[in-house]
Amino acid sequence: MQTPITTRSLFGPGPTNPYNEATVALGYPLLGHLDPLFIDRIDRTCDGLREVWGTSNARTLPLSATGSAGMEAAFVNMVEPGDVVVIAVNGLFGERMVDVASRCGAEVVRVDHDYGQPVDAQRVAEAHPNPKIIAAVHAETSTGVLSDIAALGELKGDALLLVDAVTSIGGVELRADDWGIDIGYAGTQKCLGVAPGLAPFTVNDRAFERRVENPRSWYLDLGMLGGYVGAASGAKRAYHHTAPVAMIASLEAALDRILGEGLENVWARHSEAGAALRDGLQERGFELFAAEGHRLPSLTTVRVPDGVNSAAVRAYLLEKYSMEIGAGVGAYADSVWRIGLMGPNATIGTAEVILSALQDAVTATR
């Protein structure tokens, strides 16, 4: 028995519809995970990830798990019990950082912000005189807010800067080396335009030297993973696990697509599409949720109008247009929509389609 195949327009917070090249690559003939041809493929993929991260870090690789495992890898490899970790919390994914760091035994210093507001770098830097890690979310998926990571990098002092770039990588300006990011994790299912399943990860030598030598997670041990991809040790590889070879082929193809267009051109395309959606929403009387001047191009948050049933609108869009938009999270689950324009969906034409369908759905369900 098979589930019927249905095409959806994925305009929620992720996953997005993939680039065509990424979909085609999933059907390539499988290679063994130690095949020399696959070793060449993963090397090219790591090179492409360095470009989208904006880094020269040798240890830049696609972890064989989703972005949440990237978050866990970042903390489990860097945090010993009692280490002080300052975490900027301005949405759900900052909250998750707090949870994961706490499970690693960290002394967590939260710096809370109102949802919808960007991270205040000065306040975060002043929260503790000597933390091991300062952590923040670049693009907060739960609120649609983009924060200034470069400002945190300038103020981090001796601390390691750990950054969630899940909803920014491949769609929003990201310059890990220039901004002072020491550890970064992301996901494939958003602006990179690939199915969920891999966590693009980068760690510089400064952070790697301060890592936990025997982390609690064998699977996410960066010491072993670095040897597996060979980035730190040249051609000789150490077997660690069976890599998801089809997913890595898909990621390689998407990276080729993005870099072929030109990374800055891709950033501009996301920016223009996001601006078209925001302008169109406001012209139709909708109110945006994220703070003006800090709105994420790839994910727009909009308040549900008074008297409108959020779930009914989303169900109408799914049934009539086969179109998905996302609900809010937590206290905003019923009062905010999250609309993503990511990867191949980041176009002005797509924004216009969403605006027309959303207006129809609101009118029809009142």
Coordinates of C-alpha atoms in Angstrom, one line a residue, residues 12-15 66-72 75 86-101 108 110-113 115-116 119 135-145 162-168 185-187 189-190 296 299 301 327-330 338:
G12 CA 5.3 27.5 6.2
P13 CA 8.3 27.8 8.5
G14 CA 9.9 24.7 6.9
P15 CA 10.4 22.4 5.2
T66 CA 18.3 17.2 11.3
G67 CA 19.1 20.7 12.5
S68 CA 18.0 19.9 16.1
A69 CA 20.9 17.4 16.2
G70 CA 23.2 20.1 15.1
M71 CA 22.1 22.1 18.2
E72 CA 22.7 19.1 20.4
F75 CA 26.4 21.9 23.1
V86 CA 24.9 32.8 28.3
I87 CA 21.9 32.3 26.0
A88 CA 19.9 35.0 24.3
V89 CA 16.2 34.0 24.3
N90 CA 13.9 35.8 21.9
G91 CA 11.8 32.8 20.7
L92 CA 11.3 29.1 20.9
F93 CA 14.7 28.1 19.6
G94 CA 16.5 30.2 22.1
E95 CA 14.4 28.3 24.7
R96 CA 15.5 25.0 23.2
M97 CA 19.1 26.1 23.5
V98 CA 18.5 26.7 27.2
D99 CA 17.0 23.2 27.6
V100 CA 19.9 21.4 25.8
A101 CA 22.6 23.4 27.6
V108 CA 22.8 28.8 32.1
R110 CA 19.3 33.5 30.3
V111 CA 18.9 36.9 28.7
D112 CA 15.2 37.2 27.9
H113 CA 13.8 39.4 25.2
Y115 CA 9.1 37.7 21.4
G116 CA 9.2 39.6 18.1
V119 CA 18.7 40.1 20.4
A135 CA 24.7 31.5 22.2
A136 CA 22.0 33.1 20.0
V137 CA 19.7 32.4 17.2
H138 CA 20.5 34.4 14.0
A139 CA 17.0 33.9 12.4
E140 CA 14.4 33.0 15.0
T141 CA 12.0 30.8 13.2
S142 CA 9.3 31.1 15.8
T143 CA 9.0 34.9 15.5
G144 CA 10.5 35.9 12.1
V145 CA 13.2 38.1 13.7
L162 CA 27.6 29.6 19.2
V163 CA 24.9 30.4 16.6
D164 CA 21.8 28.8 15.2
A165 CA 21.6 29.7 11.5
V166 CA 18.8 27.2 10.5
T167 CA 16.5 29.7 8.8
S168 CA 19.2 32.0 7.5
Y185 CA 24.6 24.7 13.1
A186 CA 21.8 24.8 10.5
G187 CA 19.4 22.6 8.6
Q189 CA 15.1 22.1 4.8
K190 CA 14.8 25.9 4.6
L296 CA 13.5 38.1 8.5
L299 CA 10.0 34.0 7.1
T301 CA 5.2 36.6 10.8
A327 CA 0.7 28.7 12.9
G328 CA 2.5 30.6 15.5
V329 CA 4.1 28.9 18.6
G330 CA 3.4 29.0 22.3
R338 CA 4.3 32.2 9.8

